[in-house]
Amino acid sequence: MGAAHSASEEVRELEGKTGFSSDQIEQLHRRFKQLSGDQPTIRKENFNNVPDLELNPIRSKIVRAFFDNRNLRKGPSGLADEINFEDFLTIMSYFRPIDTTMGEEQVELSRKEKLRFLFHMYDSDSDGRITLEEYRNVVEELLSGNPHIEKESARSIADGAMMEAASVCVGQMEPDQVYEGITFEDFLKIWQGIDIETKMHVRFLNMETMALCH
Amino acid sequence: MIGWRSSSSEPDERISVFELDYDYVQIPYEVTLWILLASLAKIGFHLYHRLPGLMPESCLLILVGAVVGGIIFGTDHKSPPVMDSSIYFLYLLPPIVLEGGYFMPTRPFFENIGSILWWAVLGALINALGIGLSLYLICQVQAFGLSDVNLLQNLLFGSLISAVDPVAVLAVFEEARVNEQLYMMIFGEALLNDGITVVLYNMLIAFTKMHKFEDIEPVDILAGCARFIIVGVGGVMFGIAFGFISAFITRFTQNISAIEPLIVFMFSYLSYLAAETLYLSGILAITACAVTMKKYVEENVSQTSYTTIKYFMKMLSSVSETLIFIFMGVSTVGKNHEWNWAFICFTLAFCQIWRAISVFALFYVSNQFRTFPFSIKDQCIIFYSGVRGAGSFSLAFLLPLSLFPRKKMFVTATLVVIYFTVFIQGITIGPLVRYLDVKKTNKKESINEELHIRLMDHLKAGIEDVCGHWSHYQVRDKFKKFDHRYLRKILIRENLPKSSIVSLYKKLEMKQAIEMVETGILSSTAFSIPHQAQRIQEIKRLCPEDVESIRDILTCNMYQVRQRTLSYNKYNLKPQKSEKQAKEILIRRQNTLRESMRKGHSLPWGKPAGTKNIRYLSFPYGNPQSAGRDTRAAGFSDDDGSNPGSSSVMFSARSRIRSLQKQQAQEIIPMKSLHRGGKALSFGYQRSTSQEEYMGGSRRVALRPKPLFHAVDEEGFFGVSQESVFL
């Protein structure tokens, strides 16, 4: 009985921290245990158990995102070795659909959080800027699923995109100016037109009942 | 009429110098005149550029029809009986539906397919039954003199009057740029609506033809529902099957590219006819065929065929629609009306009421399941966009008089509803959208956006994998995998998988290349690629020359706002802003020169020996090769007009760069493949010296993106290497 009580207290605590409902927490906990093999923490290797993830071109970035200290709000940089359930939930909370009934500020905040998550995915060396190299890396990964595309092409695309970003963010530049990389503010600017609310969410996190597919 | 003689009179002794035989040509002559008149009206309509945003084009067509009708009535001319049931269903309807299906933006459609199906099917049913039943109740009231209209007739009328033609307002939406979800709902409704209404109509006609109302048992009704489902699903299956067949066939048409449009059209039409033979829904068949076909055919056919298909489709559907509206106009002004105040007013009222009921009820339910529900504003817009159009009119016009003694009344009522909705609702919906401040979309075409969206897709799929949940993203992913692994191998010509990012990139490059011509080549630049030597230093930032080129990109207004999915306009394709007549002439000249230079090919039946195909999906500017030639040609038109065409824009750029290098050493970013440029130049590119003069004045650098288009092959003078073009 005591164990059950403390469990539900934990659940309530988590509910408060991450904003999930208790049902969702239960489900996620089950999944967590599945992934971790009933261990209290997950390591990077555990993600190999997810079969469909293998086919995902940005697999490594996704897995990395789970361990990124910035996403876990544990520090400005670096990777954790393992994450526990609470961390797992923290990462998952980035994908909750934005509740449009919340106030304007809240919506704006959620949006920024999601964009920050994305930004961290791009910015692998945690210096706060997405440099050309990092961008190239992302594009290469994105196109890596396609055997016919050469690295050169991926590079050109990344370069082009970078330049476009520069023009959006900085506008007209002096001949001597140099564009260091995309900062988070610039990133926000680029994303201004794009509707992140409809794209970056996982449906189930908002619904009460879903069937788990193993 | 002195000197004129109709040939139908008695044989004459003399040979007459002038004869006039109007009866012989009357039908085609008048039809052609009508179509021309409508086209002229459309030209006029679009000349005043604010008009299309104010009112849907249907308004215009109806007015033209009414004018023609007035003329015919006034001159007491017997109008040719062009429209009857078989002509409508066999010839006039398929092009309209085909065009709708072909230009449908598939991805948003399938993402919202649940909501769309729910809304379209149930909405149509609710509207039809609701209006029918309500009108029946009205008919029961003795005072209106309608008691001879029985239930089935009312139901039938309800079904045909509920056929909404929202495409008419889509043009207005495009002006107002509503958000994608809303657009998709209305579009989806338009698409499926025709099919559903016709199915319902036919079913009810069958019922009417059967015994009287009392004989209809519940079994019949169940059979009717089962039939409804079979008809729908069967039609779709037929369509998909024919789509696959035609896609497969286009795989082999490399050398006879002229018949590719033929295959596309014939197979779609065939799917329609085959489905109709079995009393399945031809409309849904042709829609499914178009959707299936588009994906694969687009990649198989040559660029010119693709353009031909697009334009021809638009043309056919435009002709059909015009004819139908003319008919409407002609019928308006005439003696065959029966005006019954009660019926007409109540019809109008019930149309609105039931549409409102269905919209709000159905969306209330579907909002529970949607992650992003439609707001009340959106629902109001959907309600208000219920404009009737040609579909309802045709069905009313074709009611068999034997079964519907009061057909005239129905026709009149239909006309009133159409006029009301098209004019009043059509004109005011634009301001309404703006007033309600519906959430707008802000689509820009940019690489960044494409990249990010791609990343998000993958990210989302990945997270869902981690969570172990199914969602329709997974379904889509699985379908894509299946598609890649099996379907594309069978159906696509040379198996060169595309990436949308890369296609977009290439598209933008081409666009930019053309704009280079537009604004005078040298004041714009393309993406600059850091030189290989610089790469060795591992620069992490853009160097000044890159910055210069960035600024140049800006000055040339490269990224014009271009809607990706919302560029659907029923009445015209996106205008090709950058075409000028001189260029066209030059292109054609280059073409002929090229043809003559090629060995052994006198007709453009196939591709030239060395030329490989460059595919640009949905590229509005036509043949990229022509664009390439175009770039060069226009660039040097001042110097000499007789340049044998190059087929690669890279050519020009590289040669330009090289020449620039000779002149001004400071500003150039040497291209990685400069050695290739040299090789390219050595291919007999006589004009390089003249380029220098041309560019003498400029300080800007003309750069070209590099090896996306690897330089010309050794052997292919005209060819562009294919090995890395398809990315």
Short mmCIF file of C-alpha atoms in Angstrom, two decimals, chain A residues 27-28 31 35 47 50 52-53 55-58 62 66 88 92 95 97-98 117-118 121-122 125 131-133 135-136 138-139 142-143 146 148-150 152-153 155-157 159-167 171-175 177-180 187 190-191 193-204 206 210-213, chain B residues 181 369-372 439 442-443 445-449 451-456 458-474 478 481 495-499 501-502 505 508 526-530 532 535 538-544 546-551 553-555 559 672 706-708 710 723-724 726-727:
data_model
loop_
_atom_site.label_atom_id
_atom_site.label_comp_id
_atom_site.label_asym_id
_atom_site.label_seq_id
_atom_site.Cartn_x
_atom_site.Cartn_y
_atom_site.Cartn_z
CA GLN A 27 1.40 4.69 -20.88
CA LEU A 28 4.71 6.38 -21.26
CA ARG A 31 6.89 2.24 -22.87
CA LEU A 35 12.71 0.34 -23.87
CA PHE A 47 17.20 2.91 -28.57
CA VAL A 50 13.13 0.46 -31.66
CA ASP A 52 11.56 1.45 -37.16
CA LEU A 53 13.97 3.99 -35.93
CA LEU A 55 15.21 3.55 -41.13
CA ASN A 56 15.01 7.09 -40.00
CA PRO A 57 17.70 9.21 -41.61
CA ILE A 58 18.13 11.49 -38.67
CA ILE A 62 16.90 12.06 -32.50
CA PHE A 66 17.10 12.56 -25.78
CA PHE A 88 12.09 10.87 -20.69
CA MET A 92 8.28 13.99 -24.56
CA PHE A 95 5.89 17.24 -28.38
CA PRO A 97 0.25 19.80 -28.95
CA ILE A 98 0.05 23.44 -28.16
CA PHE A 117 14.38 21.81 -29.12
CA LEU A 118 14.77 21.94 -32.86
CA MET A 121 19.12 19.38 -32.83
CA TYR A 122 20.84 21.48 -35.39
CA ASP A 125 28.38 21.69 -30.59
CA THR A 131 27.26 27.09 -38.35
CA LEU A 132 27.66 26.13 -41.93
CA GLU A 133 29.29 22.86 -41.03
CA TYR A 135 23.94 22.79 -41.25
CA ARG A 136 25.71 20.77 -43.85
CA VAL A 138 22.04 18.07 -41.02
CA VAL A 139 21.32 18.21 -44.71
CA LEU A 142 18.48 14.21 -44.17
CA LEU A 143 19.44 13.16 -47.62
CA ASN A 146 18.81 8.44 -50.75
CA HIS A 148 21.77 8.66 -55.43
CA ILE A 149 22.49 11.95 -53.87
CA GLU A 150 26.08 12.82 -53.56
CA GLU A 152 28.40 17.48 -52.96
CA SER A 153 24.81 18.10 -53.69
CA ARG A 155 26.61 20.49 -49.39
CA SER A 156 25.42 22.86 -52.05
CA ILE A 157 21.96 22.69 -50.71
CA ASP A 159 25.15 26.35 -48.52
CA GLY A 160 22.23 27.71 -50.37
CA ALA A 161 20.01 27.36 -47.37
CA MET A 162 22.54 29.10 -45.22
CA MET A 163 22.72 31.98 -47.56
CA GLU A 164 19.01 32.25 -47.64
CA ALA A 165 18.94 32.23 -43.90
CA ALA A 166 21.48 34.98 -43.87
CA SER A 167 19.41 37.08 -46.17
CA GLY A 171 19.08 41.44 -44.65
CA GLN A 172 21.45 43.55 -46.59
CA MET A 173 24.96 42.99 -45.50
CA GLU A 174 28.01 45.09 -45.91
CA PRO A 175 30.77 43.69 -48.01
CA GLN A 177 30.32 41.62 -42.87
CA VAL A 178 30.56 38.03 -42.15
CA TYR A 179 27.71 35.85 -41.17
CA GLU A 180 28.71 33.70 -38.30
CA PHE A 187 16.16 30.77 -36.12
CA ILE A 190 13.13 31.90 -40.12
CA TRP A 191 10.40 29.98 -38.45
CA GLY A 193 6.16 31.93 -41.29
CA ILE A 194 6.08 28.25 -40.68
CA ASP A 195 3.38 26.75 -38.63
CA ILE A 196 5.11 24.69 -36.03
CA GLU A 197 1.98 24.06 -34.06
CA THR A 198 0.51 21.71 -36.56
CA LYS A 199 3.72 19.94 -37.29
CA MET A 200 5.60 19.30 -34.14
CA HIS A 201 3.37 17.27 -32.03
CA VAL A 202 2.62 13.66 -31.47
CA ARG A 203 -1.03 13.03 -31.53
CA PHE A 204 -1.35 10.48 -28.86
CA ASN A 206 -3.29 14.55 -26.27
CA MET A 210 -4.71 4.78 -27.73
CA ALA A 211 -3.63 1.34 -28.66
CA LEU A 212 -0.02 0.59 -28.17
CA CYS A 213 1.69 -1.06 -31.05
CA GLN B 181 -6.63 23.14 -43.58
CA PHE B 369 -11.05 13.90 -33.00
CA ARG B 370 -8.92 16.48 -34.58
CA THR B 371 -5.81 17.74 -32.94
CA PHE B 372 -6.39 21.15 -34.38
CA LYS B 439 -6.04 32.50 -39.94
CA ASN B 442 2.19 32.40 -45.11
CA LYS B 443 3.73 30.03 -47.48
CA GLU B 445 9.04 28.80 -51.03
CA SER B 446 12.41 28.46 -49.55
CA ILE B 447 14.94 25.80 -49.03
CA ASN B 448 15.11 26.39 -45.35
CA GLU B 449 11.48 25.76 -45.03
CA LEU B 451 14.54 21.36 -44.98
CA HIS B 452 12.91 22.11 -41.72
CA ILE B 453 9.70 20.51 -42.67
CA ARG B 454 11.51 17.44 -43.78
CA LEU B 455 13.39 17.33 -40.56
CA MET B 456 10.20 17.65 -38.63
CA HIS B 458 11.41 12.56 -39.65
CA LEU B 459 11.61 13.78 -36.13
CA LYS B 460 7.97 13.25 -35.58
CA ALA B 461 8.10 9.78 -37.08
CA GLY B 462 11.07 8.99 -34.90
CA ILE B 463 9.42 10.15 -31.72
CA GLU B 464 6.37 8.20 -32.57
CA ASP B 465 8.49 5.17 -33.07
CA VAL B 466 10.01 5.68 -29.71
CA CYS B 467 6.61 6.00 -28.16
CA GLY B 468 5.50 2.98 -30.03
CA HIS B 469 2.36 4.53 -31.35
CA TRP B 470 0.65 4.46 -34.64
CA SER B 471 -0.49 7.57 -36.20
CA HIS B 472 -1.26 8.44 -39.71
CA TYR B 473 2.26 9.66 -40.13
CA GLN B 474 3.36 6.10 -39.76
CA LYS B 478 4.84 2.87 -44.58
CA LYS B 481 8.37 2.75 -48.16
CA ASN B 495 14.69 4.42 -61.30
CA LEU B 496 15.99 7.69 -60.08
CA PRO B 497 14.51 8.56 -56.79
CA LYS B 498 13.92 12.15 -56.11
CA SER B 499 14.21 14.14 -53.06
CA ILE B 501 14.54 19.16 -51.15
CA VAL B 502 16.70 18.71 -54.15
CA TYR B 505 16.64 23.51 -54.91
CA LEU B 508 14.90 27.67 -57.41
CA ALA B 526 23.24 32.18 -57.65
CA PHE B 527 24.26 30.20 -54.68
CA SER B 528 27.88 30.46 -54.28
CA ILE B 529 29.89 27.48 -53.39
CA PRO B 530 33.02 27.94 -51.47
CA GLN B 532 37.48 23.68 -52.85
CA ARG B 535 37.33 24.14 -47.95
CA GLU B 538 37.57 24.46 -42.93
CA ILE B 539 35.90 27.77 -42.93
CA LYS B 540 33.02 27.97 -40.71
CA ARG B 541 31.60 31.15 -41.99
CA LEU B 542 30.63 32.71 -45.20
CA CYS B 543 33.29 34.69 -46.86
CA PRO B 544 32.78 38.18 -48.20
CA ASP B 546 29.42 34.93 -50.52
CA VAL B 547 28.01 37.88 -48.75
CA GLU B 548 28.21 39.90 -51.89
CA SER B 549 26.29 37.26 -53.67
CA ILE B 550 23.76 37.18 -50.90
CA ARG B 551 23.13 40.82 -51.38
CA ILE B 553 20.26 37.66 -54.50
CA LEU B 554 18.27 40.08 -52.48
CA THR B 555 18.44 42.82 -55.00
CA TYR B 559 12.37 34.57 -53.49
CA LYS B 672 35.39 24.09 -57.92
CA LYS B 706 28.16 23.77 -58.97
CA PRO B 707 28.01 20.15 -59.53
CA LEU B 708 24.36 19.71 -59.13
CA HIS B 710 27.80 18.32 -63.58
CA GLU B 723 24.61 11.04 -63.25
CA SER B 724 24.17 13.50 -60.56
CA PHE B 726 18.81 13.39 -60.43
CA LEU B 727 19.30 13.84 -56.82
#
